[in-house]
Structure formats: C-alpha cells, structure tokens
Amino acid sequence: HNAIEATSFGVTTEAYVKDKANLEVVDIVIVIIYIVATFAVGIWASFGGFRGTLESYFLAGKNIFWLPVGASIFASNIGSGHFIGLAGAGATGGIAIGSFEWIAPYNILMLGWMFLPIYLACGVFTMPEYLHRRFGGIRLRLTLSVISLALYVLTKIAVDLYAGALFIQQAFNINLYLAIVSLLVITAIYTILGGLKAVIYTDTMQTAIMLIGGILLMIMSFIEVGGYENLKTLYMQAIPQTTLDILASGNTTSCGIPREDAFHLFRDPINSDLPWPGMIFGIYFLGSWYWCTDQVIVQRAIAAKSLNHAKAGCLMAAVLKILPMYMIVMTGMISRVLFPNEVACAEPSECLRVCGNEQGCSNIAYPKLVLEILPSGIYETYIICLVPGAGKANSYILGLRGIMIAAMLSALMSSLTSIFNSTSTVFTIDVWKRIRKAATEKEMLIVGKLTVCVLVVVSILWIPVLLSSAGGQLYIYLQSIQSALGPPIFVLYLFGIAWPRVNEQGAFWGLISGFTVGVIRLVLDFTFGVPGCNQDETRPWIVSRVNYLHVSPIVFLISSVVTLVVSYCTKPLSRDQ
C-alpha cells in the first residue's frame, strides 16, 4: 500500500491506496452502470416524442428547455479531445492555451444575442440552409456542406476517436485500434437510439458526470502538488531525466525544459508559441466560426422551445467554459510535475517506448493523472482530529477511478453522438435533398444514419495522420486546422447578417478565396513538419515565422475584402433576401 498524507487546517487525512496499475471490480462495475444508465436515459428521452418527422428527429421538436440546451452545448464541445489535447498542451506550454476557453464565453453570448434571433426567425434546420435563404442559389449551400463534412472528419470525429481510444488504451492496456473499434461499437449502438432529443438529454447527464469527475481530479491533483504556488515552482523544475543527463554531460539542450513564459497568458508577439495578437484576434475569429456558425453547436440552441430558453442555455454554457482552465489545463501541468520522465519526454526513442509516439507524450498527461492519482477499488480514508482523545473517524469512497473513467467516456460519447447527429443533418438536408428532390422523410432518415457509418470509416483511415502531426500535441493540431479553414465561413454569416449589400457572388468567391489560402497553408504545414527539438529549421518562412493563430485574421481579412469587392461590382440582391 502507498500512503498519501495531506495536512490542512489542523486535520490530517491518510488514504491507503491499492495497486495503481489495475482497475478493481468496483471501478469496472461503476463504468458498466454508467453505460447502462446512458442507454436508459437515451431510450427514455426518445419516448414521448414522435421521431418520424425531420423536425422531431433533427431538432427535438424545438421543445427543449434551457438547462439541457446549455449542458448539451458544453458537452458537445468538451469531448475527449479536450481532456487529452488541452491537458497535453498545458503540460507542454503552460497556461496560455487556456485562453481558448476564456475567450469562448464571449463567442457563445454573441451566438445567443446576435445570431440566434436570425436563425430562429428563418426557421432553418442547418447552417447551409440559412445561406440558401439569405443569398439564393445552390452552389454556396452545397460548397459549405462539403467543407463542413470534411471539417467534421479532420477536426472532430477523428480527434475524439483517437483521444478516447488513447485513454482507453492507457486505462485497460489494449491495442489502440482495438480500442477505437470498441468505441465505435458503443457509439454506433448509442446513435441507433436516434434523434436530437435523446442526444441532448444524455448530454445533460454526461455534463454532470464530467464536472464531478473533472473537479474531483483537479482537487486531488492540487492537493498532491501542494497548491497553485507550489505548482508555479515545481513546474519550472519538471525536466525529464534524459534532458538532465545531457546537461550533466556538459552539453546544452532546450529539449524537455519548460518554457520561461509558461505562466504568462500574453506572450511575445513574434517568437512565442502563442503570440498575444493571435491569442486576441486569431482565437476570436476561429471561435466565432465555431460557436456562432457551426452546425454541432447551433443545432442545440435552435432546438430550444423559445429564444429566451436558447439565450439562457448559451449563458449557462458560457459560465461552464470558465472551468477548463483549472479543470484540464492546470491539471495537465500538474501531470508534468508528477511524471516528468513520461509526460515531458523529449528523446524520440524514449517517447516511443513510453507512449508509442516519437513526437512526444504530452497527450498521456490526463490519463496518467487518472490512473496514478485516483485510487481504484475501495478508497479508505480516516480523519485524525488533532484534539486529545478525539480518536479518528473512518470513511470509505467507492471507485474514484471508475467515476473518472465514466467521466472520460461521457466526454467521448457526448461529443461523438452530437457530431454524428449534426453531420447526418447537414448531409441529409443540404446534400441528399438536392440530389433526390422527391425523397420521402423516411428515406432521408435512413440516409442520415448511413452517412454516419461512412464518416466513421473515413475517420479511422485519417487517424495515422494524427499520430505524426503537431509534435504529438492533439489540441494544437485541432486549432491549426480550424484557424486556417474556419474564418472564411464566419465571414459568410457575419456579412449575411450585418451587411445587406453582400450578394451571392461576393459570398461565394470570398469563401473560395479564403478557403484556398487556408488549404495552401495546411498543405505547407503537413508537408514541412515541425522540426524536432535541437533540429535545424528547414521550413519556408511563411510556415516557420507566421504562427497558426496569425493565419486566422489573415484569412478573415482576405475573405472579407474579396466578398465586399465582388459584391459591389455585381448586381445587388432583392430586399426580401
């Protein structure tokens, strides 16, 4: 047994923890109970609403009150990719990555007060459908539908599958691809329940589980490291042994050494990993695309029973987005402090041994905490009162590790099912309905479910790319793609709502121009990979010196200029449009 002791306010708590390497029966039972409860809630939510119409299936009959709306918006965003990628980015670079979470509340409130009133007034099912109503024509709607489906594969489905599989692999010590297949079986069965109503209500339950598990691990992690002030000191000393050996031999290296600005939100505007102009403007533009125009998020708000309920749901989600900085980013940093040789490894051969990825092992930061800090089985604790003759009080907590594994599965299942539902909505309404204009509602519902199967296969084929991208940092990979491809889409909706003179020709060519620039940047990123530590910089200047966060405002500006110039050089739309 390992003893953990913590003293605070005159009370000593001693916890005796069993073997950290294995799950106990209690933990496995808790995970099974969670999966059964999820299915039960999904089945219950499916009853009482007729699912034979598109509105009842894709928009839950537009009868959801504010709390499930807010919980579903939050759960759809906080997937396993967040727990794995955001914690890993925090372990590698410090607190600045949390700015993505703290800027998000402003974007969410902009959705509720600026964009939602327009969407609800138009009565649309999908975001491409709004563009069709606003600009007319069909090419803009079809183009954006194809782009959206591609983005779901590149930035959502594959990332969550990989992150969830990585966690299951760490927890149960099984093959990565076997873990992915296991996840797909669970999510496929879960998706068969069908309908946005079932997804939203299971999201509500999963949000509660995620918050309980995440906050519990955060508290125990800070206790383990001795509080925030100790974290600031110990993080800067969290250097892997391989790096220390190099330094001890008289050689110099920066590999595995924490950044000097790890506890700064605003960093050097040119040479840092997260320059402050990019943090302010870049995150704002890509966040506006994601929170205000992405089908996965907006579909939950549209399903609210009224505009007021939609706004209240947005407000709830905005408040919850404050938590990940502490619950995920800082816990990832604590993981580096506690396990520097694994989480902060910098030698490719050592990283390959530790986690199977030569690019780095920061992605195991959160799973490592779950499996090492949280006790498995029955957690026995007793409080020794520092009063003579008071004795001690015994208490038992069951399956803390099982609860956290259930929370991670909640993150995975909530995000995947939300994406699957929204993906099938876009393809069915905006693509298939254009191909087969005489398609019945029954046919369209079947097509929507089959679409999920195709996307899952494509996502699995994309996973090997994830293993070798972004220096092993999953969250950076995700944000670099969104920074390049998201802002041109936001331009369409922003100008569509705010500038009546913008027409279909301007919107279309603005999207194409901005998207082309973004794709070129991504091709360069994937062609010229990030050099390893102490390796020479061989990438072109446009890649090495222009941070991915600076790409976002650049692409936004190019797309905006083209949109306005083409619009004013062509015939305006009618006032009705």
Tab-separated table of N, CA and C in Angstrom, residues 20-163:
chain	number	residue	atom	x	y	z
A	20	LYS	N	-1.850	0.864	-8.183
A	20	LYS	CA	-2.320	1.882	-9.112
A	20	LYS	C	-2.390	1.397	-10.546
A	21	ALA	N	-1.866	0.259	-10.832
A	21	ALA	CA	-1.762	-0.170	-12.219
A	21	ALA	C	-3.023	-0.842	-12.740
A	22	ASN	N	-3.921	-1.273	-11.838
A	22	ASN	CA	-5.048	-2.062	-12.275
A	22	ASN	C	-6.362	-1.457	-11.811
A	23	LEU	N	-7.414	-1.767	-12.556
A	23	LEU	CA	-8.756	-1.381	-12.154
A	23	LEU	C	-9.333	-2.464	-11.258
A	24	GLU	N	-10.017	-2.054	-10.200
A	24	GLU	CA	-10.678	-3.008	-9.324
A	24	GLU	C	-12.081	-3.302	-9.843
A	25	VAL	N	-12.699	-4.328	-9.267
A	25	VAL	CA	-14.046	-4.724	-9.674
A	25	VAL	C	-15.028	-3.575	-9.486
A	26	VAL	N	-14.858	-2.833	-8.392
A	26	VAL	CA	-15.756	-1.716	-8.111
A	26	VAL	C	-15.723	-0.694	-9.244
A	27	ASP	N	-14.522	-0.381	-9.743
A	27	ASP	CA	-14.393	0.599	-10.826
A	27	ASP	C	-15.073	0.106	-12.098
A	28	ILE	N	-14.853	-1.162	-12.426
A	28	ILE	CA	-15.465	-1.718	-13.640
A	28	ILE	C	-16.980	-1.715	-13.528
A	29	VAL	N	-17.493	-2.034	-12.338
A	29	VAL	CA	-18.946	-2.022	-12.123
A	29	VAL	C	-19.508	-0.623	-12.330
A	30	ILE	N	-18.792	0.393	-11.823
A	30	ILE	CA	-19.250	1.779	-11.986
A	30	ILE	C	-19.299	2.164	-13.470
A	31	VAL	N	-18.283	1.764	-14.239
A	31	VAL	CA	-18.271	2.063	-15.672
A	31	VAL	C	-19.442	1.384	-16.371
A	32	ILE	N	-19.713	0.125	-16.016
A	32	ILE	CA	-20.837	-0.598	-16.629
A	32	ILE	C	-22.163	0.064	-16.273
A	33	ILE	N	-22.315	0.456	-15.003
A	33	ILE	CA	-23.540	1.146	-14.579
A	33	ILE	C	-23.721	2.434	-15.363
A	34	TYR	N	-22.607	3.155	-15.583
A	34	TYR	CA	-22.695	4.402	-16.351
A	34	TYR	C	-23.190	4.146	-17.776
A	35	ILE	N	-22.624	3.147	-18.453
A	35	ILE	CA	-23.020	2.859	-19.837
A	35	ILE	C	-24.493	2.462	-19.894
A	36	VAL	N	-24.938	1.603	-18.956
A	36	VAL	CA	-26.342	1.183	-18.921
A	36	VAL	C	-27.247	2.384	-18.659
A	37	ALA	N	-26.834	3.268	-17.728
A	37	ALA	CA	-27.643	4.449	-17.419
A	37	ALA	C	-27.742	5.383	-18.612
A	38	THR	N	-26.657	5.498	-19.366
A	38	THR	CA	-26.682	6.349	-20.560
A	38	THR	C	-27.700	5.847	-21.574
A	39	PHE	N	-27.680	4.542	-21.835
A	39	PHE	CA	-28.649	3.970	-22.765
A	39	PHE	C	-30.071	4.139	-22.245
A	40	ALA	N	-30.242	3.967	-20.924
A	40	ALA	CA	-31.577	4.090	-20.339
A	40	ALA	C	-32.121	5.506	-20.502
A	41	VAL	N	-31.269	6.504	-20.241
A	41	VAL	CA	-31.693	7.898	-20.414
A	41	VAL	C	-32.003	8.186	-21.882
A	42	GLY	N	-31.180	7.634	-22.794
A	42	GLY	CA	-31.432	7.837	-24.216
A	42	GLY	C	-32.756	7.252	-24.658
A	43	ILE	N	-33.062	6.047	-24.176
A	43	ILE	CA	-34.344	5.410	-24.529
A	43	ILE	C	-35.501	6.195	-23.933
A	44	TRP	N	-35.353	6.611	-22.662
A	44	TRP	CA	-36.415	7.390	-22.014
A	44	TRP	C	-36.680	8.691	-22.768
A	45	ALA	N	-35.605	9.373	-23.172
A	45	ALA	CA	-35.764	10.649	-23.881
A	45	ALA	C	-36.403	10.449	-25.246
A	46	SER	N	-36.200	9.278	-25.834
A	46	SER	CA	-36.781	9.016	-27.151
A	46	SER	C	-38.291	8.835	-27.086
A	47	PHE	N	-38.792	8.366	-25.937
A	47	PHE	CA	-40.229	8.198	-25.778
A	47	PHE	C	-40.898	9.555	-25.585
A	48	GLY	N	-42.136	9.625	-25.945
A	48	GLY	CA	-42.897	10.855	-25.731
A	48	GLY	C	-42.757	11.864	-26.841
A	49	GLY	N	-41.935	11.578	-27.841
A	49	GLY	CA	-41.801	12.480	-28.987
A	49	GLY	C	-41.830	11.688	-30.271
A	50	PHE	N	-42.638	12.096	-31.215
A	50	PHE	CA	-42.727	11.359	-32.477
A	50	PHE	C	-41.479	11.615	-33.300
A	51	ARG	N	-40.759	10.561	-33.678
A	51	ARG	CA	-39.483	10.699	-34.363
A	51	ARG	C	-39.602	10.456	-35.860
A	52	GLY	N	-40.815	10.411	-36.372
A	52	GLY	CA	-40.988	10.113	-37.784
A	52	GLY	C	-40.880	11.316	-38.686
A	53	THR	N	-40.707	12.521	-38.118
A	53	THR	CA	-40.554	13.722	-38.928
A	53	THR	C	-39.149	14.266	-38.776
A	54	LEU	N	-38.713	15.044	-39.763
A	54	LEU	CA	-37.366	15.609	-39.721
A	54	LEU	C	-37.197	16.554	-38.543
A	55	GLU	N	-38.214	17.351	-38.244
A	55	GLU	CA	-38.096	18.314	-37.150
A	55	GLU	C	-37.974	17.616	-35.808
A	56	SER	N	-38.758	16.542	-35.590
A	56	SER	CA	-38.680	15.839	-34.313
A	56	SER	C	-37.364	15.082	-34.180
A	57	TYR	N	-36.826	14.585	-35.292
A	57	TYR	CA	-35.596	13.795	-35.236
A	57	TYR	C	-34.363	14.686	-35.143
A	58	PHE	N	-34.283	15.730	-35.976
A	58	PHE	CA	-33.080	16.554	-36.047
A	58	PHE	C	-33.103	17.761	-35.101
A	59	LEU	N	-34.281	18.227	-34.690
A	59	LEU	CA	-34.376	19.415	-33.835
A	59	LEU	C	-35.169	19.161	-32.563
A	60	ALA	N	-35.402	17.881	-32.229
A	60	ALA	CA	-36.085	17.504	-30.986
A	60	ALA	C	-37.433	18.188	-30.842
A	61	GLY	N	-38.095	18.464	-31.976
A	61	GLY	CA	-39.403	19.116	-31.941
A	61	GLY	C	-39.359	20.557	-31.499
A	62	LYS	N	-38.168	21.142	-31.374
A	62	LYS	CA	-37.983	22.527	-30.902
A	62	LYS	C	-38.716	22.752	-29.578
A	63	ASN	N	-38.485	21.854	-28.621
A	63	ASN	CA	-39.227	21.902	-27.360
A	63	ASN	C	-38.326	21.614	-26.156
A	64	ILE	N	-37.036	21.993	-26.231
A	64	ILE	CA	-36.085	21.720	-25.151
A	64	ILE	C	-35.903	22.979	-24.299
A	65	PHE	N	-35.976	22.802	-22.959
A	65	PHE	CA	-35.806	23.981	-22.103
A	65	PHE	C	-34.334	24.270	-21.859
A	66	TRP	N	-34.033	25.366	-21.188
A	66	TRP	CA	-32.695	25.968	-21.221
A	66	TRP	C	-31.599	25.095	-20.629
A	67	LEU	N	-31.868	24.379	-19.523
A	67	LEU	CA	-30.782	23.643	-18.874
A	67	LEU	C	-30.209	22.544	-19.768
A	68	PRO	N	-31.014	21.675	-20.368
A	68	PRO	CA	-30.429	20.694	-21.296
A	68	PRO	C	-29.758	21.335	-22.504
A	69	VAL	N	-30.286	22.485	-22.957
A	69	VAL	CA	-29.655	23.178	-24.078
A	69	VAL	C	-28.231	23.598	-23.708
A	70	GLY	N	-28.082	24.253	-22.552
A	70	GLY	CA	-26.755	24.696	-22.122
A	70	GLY	C	-25.812	23.540	-21.861
A	71	ALA	N	-26.325	22.483	-21.210
A	71	ALA	CA	-25.493	21.321	-20.928
A	71	ALA	C	-25.042	20.648	-22.215
A	72	SER	N	-25.928	20.564	-23.208
A	72	SER	CA	-25.580	19.907	-24.467
A	72	SER	C	-24.569	20.727	-25.262
A	73	ILE	N	-24.700	22.053	-25.239
A	73	ILE	CA	-23.713	22.904	-25.912
A	73	ILE	C	-22.331	22.676	-25.296
A	74	PHE	N	-22.271	22.651	-23.967
A	74	PHE	CA	-20.998	22.442	-23.271
A	74	PHE	C	-20.449	21.046	-23.543
A	75	ALA	N	-21.295	20.027	-23.431
A	75	ALA	CA	-20.848	18.645	-23.608
A	75	ALA	C	-20.424	18.376	-25.049
A	76	SER	N	-21.103	19.004	-26.013
A	76	SER	CA	-20.740	18.807	-27.415
A	76	SER	C	-19.353	19.363	-27.704
A	77	ASN	N	-18.972	20.396	-26.968
A	77	ASN	CA	-17.652	20.998	-27.159
A	77	ASN	C	-16.569	20.259	-26.382
A	78	ILE	N	-16.831	19.951	-25.115
A	78	ILE	CA	-15.823	19.317	-24.266
A	78	ILE	C	-15.855	17.813	-24.493
A	79	GLY	N	-15.126	17.373	-25.512
A	79	GLY	CA	-15.027	15.953	-25.783
A	79	GLY	C	-13.745	15.388	-25.208
A	80	SER	N	-13.494	14.141	-25.523
A	80	SER	CA	-12.260	13.518	-25.043
A	80	SER	C	-11.037	14.204	-25.640
A	81	GLY	N	-11.197	14.820	-26.826
A	81	GLY	CA	-10.100	15.575	-27.414
A	81	GLY	C	-9.666	16.732	-26.532
A	82	HIS	N	-10.639	17.327	-25.796
A	82	HIS	CA	-10.303	18.396	-24.864
A	82	HIS	C	-9.512	17.858	-23.679
A	83	PHE	N	-10.015	16.810	-23.056
A	83	PHE	CA	-9.338	16.262	-21.879
A	83	PHE	C	-7.929	15.791	-22.221
A	84	ILE	N	-7.781	15.175	-23.394
A	84	ILE	CA	-6.466	14.677	-23.785
A	84	ILE	C	-5.596	15.797	-24.347
A	85	GLY	N	-6.122	16.533	-25.339
A	85	GLY	CA	-5.329	17.529	-26.052
A	85	GLY	C	-5.058	18.785	-25.260
A	86	LEU	N	-6.074	19.307	-24.565
A	86	LEU	CA	-5.898	20.547	-23.817
A	86	LEU	C	-4.971	20.335	-22.628
A	87	ALA	N	-5.119	19.209	-21.937
A	87	ALA	CA	-4.213	18.907	-20.826
A	87	ALA	C	-2.789	18.705	-21.335
A	88	GLY	N	-2.644	18.046	-22.491
A	88	GLY	CA	-1.322	17.845	-23.063
A	88	GLY	C	-0.656	19.147	-23.460
A	89	ALA	N	-1.452	20.072	-24.046
A	89	ALA	CA	-0.910	21.377	-24.419
A	89	ALA	C	-0.503	22.168	-23.181
A	90	GLY	N	-1.289	22.053	-22.108
A	90	GLY	CA	-0.925	22.719	-20.866
A	90	GLY	C	0.360	22.156	-20.282
A	91	ALA	N	0.502	20.834	-20.338
A	91	ALA	CA	1.718	20.196	-19.830
A	91	ALA	C	2.942	20.653	-20.604
A	92	THR	N	2.789	20.873	-21.911
A	92	THR	CA	3.916	21.255	-22.757
A	92	THR	C	4.242	22.741	-22.674
A	93	GLY	N	3.192	23.586	-22.721
A	93	GLY	CA	3.446	25.016	-22.882
A	93	GLY	C	2.950	25.931	-21.795
A	94	GLY	N	2.191	25.443	-20.821
A	94	GLY	CA	1.725	26.310	-19.756
A	94	GLY	C	0.290	26.772	-19.931
A	95	ILE	N	-0.066	27.834	-19.218
A	95	ILE	CA	-1.463	28.227	-19.068
A	95	ILE	C	-2.033	28.971	-20.272
A	96	ALA	N	-1.209	29.463	-21.187
A	96	ALA	CA	-1.706	30.322	-22.267
A	96	ALA	C	-2.735	29.609	-23.140
A	97	ILE	N	-2.631	28.300	-23.283
A	97	ILE	CA	-3.574	27.563	-24.110
A	97	ILE	C	-4.990	27.675	-23.556
A	98	GLY	N	-5.109	27.984	-22.269
A	98	GLY	CA	-6.423	28.158	-21.663
A	98	GLY	C	-7.165	29.388	-22.162
A	99	SER	N	-6.481	30.281	-22.874
A	99	SER	CA	-7.155	31.456	-23.445
A	99	SER	C	-8.236	31.047	-24.431
A	100	PHE	N	-8.070	29.905	-25.100
A	100	PHE	CA	-9.122	29.414	-25.979
A	100	PHE	C	-10.428	29.242	-25.209
A	101	GLU	N	-10.318	28.792	-23.965
A	101	GLU	CA	-11.512	28.560	-23.152
A	101	GLU	C	-12.079	29.860	-22.615
A	102	TRP	N	-11.225	30.815	-22.291
A	102	TRP	CA	-11.715	32.051	-21.677
A	102	TRP	C	-12.246	33.060	-22.687
A	103	ILE	N	-11.880	32.931	-23.945
A	103	ILE	CA	-12.463	33.797	-24.978
A	103	ILE	C	-13.790	33.227	-25.461
A	104	ALA	N	-13.971	31.919	-25.328
A	104	ALA	CA	-15.191	31.254	-25.798
A	104	ALA	C	-16.476	31.835	-25.213
A	105	PRO	N	-16.556	32.197	-23.911
A	105	PRO	CA	-17.819	32.742	-23.394
A	105	PRO	C	-18.341	33.946	-24.168
A	106	TYR	N	-17.437	34.804	-24.643
A	106	TYR	CA	-17.880	35.966	-25.422
A	106	TYR	C	-18.490	35.523	-26.757
A	107	ASN	N	-17.895	34.513	-27.378
A	107	ASN	CA	-18.435	33.982	-28.630
A	107	ASN	C	-19.798	33.336	-28.408
A	108	ILE	N	-19.949	32.608	-27.291
A	108	ILE	CA	-21.224	31.944	-27.013
A	108	ILE	C	-22.328	32.966	-26.779
A	109	LEU	N	-22.017	34.039	-26.064
A	109	LEU	CA	-23.023	35.085	-25.842
A	109	LEU	C	-23.357	35.802	-27.150
A	110	MET	N	-22.381	35.934	-28.036
A	110	MET	CA	-22.647	36.524	-29.347
A	110	MET	C	-23.611	35.645	-30.142
A	111	LEU	N	-23.475	34.320	-30.004
A	111	LEU	CA	-24.430	33.415	-30.636
A	111	LEU	C	-25.842	33.681	-30.134
A	112	GLY	N	-26.012	33.752	-28.815
A	112	GLY	CA	-27.347	33.907	-28.252
A	112	GLY	C	-28.004	35.233	-28.540
A	113	TRP	N	-27.231	36.315	-28.575
A	113	TRP	CA	-27.836	37.638	-28.690
A	113	TRP	C	-27.744	38.248	-30.084
A	114	MET	N	-26.878	37.730	-30.958
A	114	MET	CA	-26.720	38.329	-32.285
A	114	MET	C	-27.180	37.403	-33.410
A	115	PHE	N	-26.784	36.126	-33.336
A	115	PHE	CA	-27.045	35.223	-34.451
A	115	PHE	C	-28.333	34.417	-34.289
A	116	LEU	N	-28.606	33.922	-33.083
A	116	LEU	CA	-29.767	33.051	-32.895
A	116	LEU	C	-31.093	33.698	-33.279
A	117	PRO	N	-31.325	34.981	-32.935
A	117	PRO	CA	-32.602	35.572	-33.352
A	117	PRO	C	-32.836	35.480	-34.860
A	118	ILE	N	-31.760	35.597	-35.648
A	118	ILE	CA	-31.893	35.496	-37.107
A	118	ILE	C	-32.185	34.055	-37.515
A	119	TYR	N	-31.424	33.107	-36.958
A	119	TYR	CA	-31.621	31.696	-37.311
A	119	TYR	C	-33.035	31.237	-36.981
A	120	LEU	N	-33.519	31.610	-35.791
A	120	LEU	CA	-34.850	31.171	-35.380
A	120	LEU	C	-35.939	31.822	-36.226
A	121	ALA	N	-35.731	33.082	-36.587
A	121	ALA	CA	-36.719	33.765	-37.422
A	121	ALA	C	-36.812	33.133	-38.806
A	122	CYS	N	-35.682	32.610	-39.300
A	122	CYS	CA	-35.664	31.973	-40.616
A	122	CYS	C	-36.246	30.559	-40.585
A	123	GLY	N	-36.300	29.945	-39.406
A	123	GLY	CA	-36.844	28.608	-39.294
A	123	GLY	C	-36.026	27.543	-40.005
A	124	VAL	N	-34.689	27.644	-39.958
A	124	VAL	CA	-33.839	26.711	-40.706
A	124	VAL	C	-33.458	25.509	-39.844
A	125	PHE	N	-33.107	24.393	-40.511
A	125	PHE	CA	-32.595	23.201	-39.851
A	125	PHE	C	-31.079	23.242	-39.749
A	126	THR	N	-30.417	23.740	-40.794
A	126	THR	CA	-28.960	23.687	-40.873
A	126	THR	C	-28.387	25.059	-41.214
A	127	MET	N	-27.102	25.209	-40.971
A	127	MET	CA	-26.429	26.460	-41.280
A	127	MET	C	-26.303	26.691	-42.793
A	128	PRO	N	-25.980	25.688	-43.616
A	128	PRO	CA	-26.001	25.916	-45.068
A	128	PRO	C	-27.381	26.311	-45.587
A	129	GLU	N	-28.429	25.827	-44.927
A	129	GLU	CA	-29.786	26.196	-45.338
A	129	GLU	C	-30.030	27.685	-45.136
A	130	TYR	N	-29.456	28.272	-44.073
A	130	TYR	CA	-29.582	29.717	-43.875
A	130	TYR	C	-28.931	30.484	-45.018
A	131	LEU	N	-27.756	30.029	-45.459
A	131	LEU	CA	-27.086	30.711	-46.570
A	131	LEU	C	-27.934	30.665	-47.827
A	132	HIS	N	-28.622	29.557	-48.053
A	132	HIS	CA	-29.513	29.444	-49.214
A	132	HIS	C	-30.652	30.446	-49.106
A	133	ARG	N	-31.227	30.588	-47.903
A	133	ARG	CA	-32.309	31.563	-47.702
A	133	ARG	C	-31.808	32.991	-47.895
A	134	ARG	N	-30.610	33.256	-47.410
A	134	ARG	CA	-30.095	34.638	-47.423
A	134	ARG	C	-29.573	35.059	-48.796
A	135	PHE	N	-28.816	34.185	-49.463
A	135	PHE	CA	-28.142	34.583	-50.690
A	135	PHE	C	-28.773	34.008	-51.952
A	136	GLY	N	-29.598	32.968	-51.823
A	136	GLY	CA	-30.155	32.330	-53.013
A	136	GLY	C	-29.127	31.419	-53.676
A	137	GLY	N	-29.534	30.770	-54.750
A	137	GLY	CA	-28.625	29.873	-55.459
A	137	GLY	C	-28.401	28.586	-54.682
A	138	ILE	N	-27.631	27.687	-55.273
A	138	ILE	CA	-27.403	26.390	-54.659
A	138	ILE	C	-25.924	26.105	-54.427
A	139	ARG	N	-25.029	26.770	-55.190
A	139	ARG	CA	-23.610	26.409	-55.104
A	139	ARG	C	-23.012	26.742	-53.746
A	140	LEU	N	-23.440	27.852	-53.142
A	140	LEU	CA	-22.902	28.232	-51.838
A	140	LEU	C	-23.305	27.210	-50.781
A	141	ARG	N	-24.549	26.775	-50.847
A	141	ARG	CA	-25.053	25.802	-49.875
A	141	ARG	C	-24.325	24.466	-49.999
A	142	LEU	N	-24.168	23.971	-51.235
A	142	LEU	CA	-23.501	22.695	-51.442
A	142	LEU	C	-22.015	22.766	-51.095
A	143	THR	N	-21.370	23.875	-51.470
A	143	THR	CA	-19.939	24.033	-51.180
A	143	THR	C	-19.684	24.014	-49.682
A	144	LEU	N	-20.481	24.782	-48.943
A	144	LEU	CA	-20.285	24.830	-47.495
A	144	LEU	C	-20.627	23.492	-46.853
A	145	SER	N	-21.603	22.771	-47.384
A	145	SER	CA	-21.945	21.453	-46.841
A	145	SER	C	-20.767	20.506	-46.970
A	146	VAL	N	-20.127	20.483	-48.137
A	146	VAL	CA	-18.973	19.607	-48.352
A	146	VAL	C	-17.820	20.005	-47.429
A	147	ILE	N	-17.566	21.317	-47.308
A	147	ILE	CA	-16.498	21.793	-46.434
A	147	ILE	C	-16.782	21.400	-44.985
A	148	SER	N	-18.028	21.554	-44.558
A	148	SER	CA	-18.400	21.225	-43.175
A	148	SER	C	-18.192	19.747	-42.891
A	149	LEU	N	-18.600	18.892	-43.828
A	149	LEU	CA	-18.423	17.458	-43.636
A	149	LEU	C	-16.943	17.089	-43.544
A	150	ALA	N	-16.114	17.739	-44.364
A	150	ALA	CA	-14.674	17.477	-44.312
A	150	ALA	C	-14.081	17.927	-42.975
A	151	LEU	N	-14.528	19.083	-42.482
A	151	LEU	CA	-14.032	19.580	-41.206
A	151	LEU	C	-14.438	18.672	-40.053
A	152	TYR	N	-15.629	18.102	-40.129
A	152	TYR	CA	-16.061	17.194	-39.073
A	152	TYR	C	-15.131	15.982	-38.982
A	153	VAL	N	-14.672	15.503	-40.136
A	153	VAL	CA	-13.759	14.363	-40.143
A	153	VAL	C	-12.381	14.782	-39.611
A	154	LEU	N	-11.867	15.924	-40.102
A	154	LEU	CA	-10.498	16.345	-39.777
A	154	LEU	C	-10.349	16.840	-38.345
A	155	THR	N	-11.376	17.537	-37.833
A	155	THR	CA	-11.196	18.233	-36.556
A	155	THR	C	-12.083	17.720	-35.439
A	156	LYS	N	-13.027	16.868	-35.709
A	156	LYS	CA	-13.961	16.463	-34.668
A	156	LYS	C	-13.978	14.954	-34.467
A	157	ILE	N	-14.492	14.222	-35.455
A	157	ILE	CA	-14.693	12.788	-35.270
A	157	ILE	C	-13.367	12.070	-35.044
A	158	ALA	N	-12.397	12.291	-35.935
A	158	ALA	CA	-11.120	11.572	-35.820
A	158	ALA	C	-10.385	11.936	-34.541
A	159	VAL	N	-10.399	13.221	-34.162
A	159	VAL	CA	-9.698	13.656	-32.956
A	159	VAL	C	-10.315	13.022	-31.713
A	160	ASP	N	-11.650	13.039	-31.617
A	160	ASP	CA	-12.292	12.457	-30.444
A	160	ASP	C	-12.121	10.948	-30.398
A	161	LEU	N	-12.181	10.305	-31.556
A	161	LEU	CA	-11.947	8.862	-31.592
A	161	LEU	C	-10.542	8.524	-31.105
A	162	TYR	N	-9.557	9.263	-31.618
A	162	TYR	CA	-8.169	8.998	-31.231
A	162	TYR	C	-7.949	9.271	-29.746
A	163	ALA	N	-8.477	10.419	-29.270
A	163	ALA	CA	-8.271	10.781	-27.869
A	163	ALA	C	-8.965	9.793	-26.941
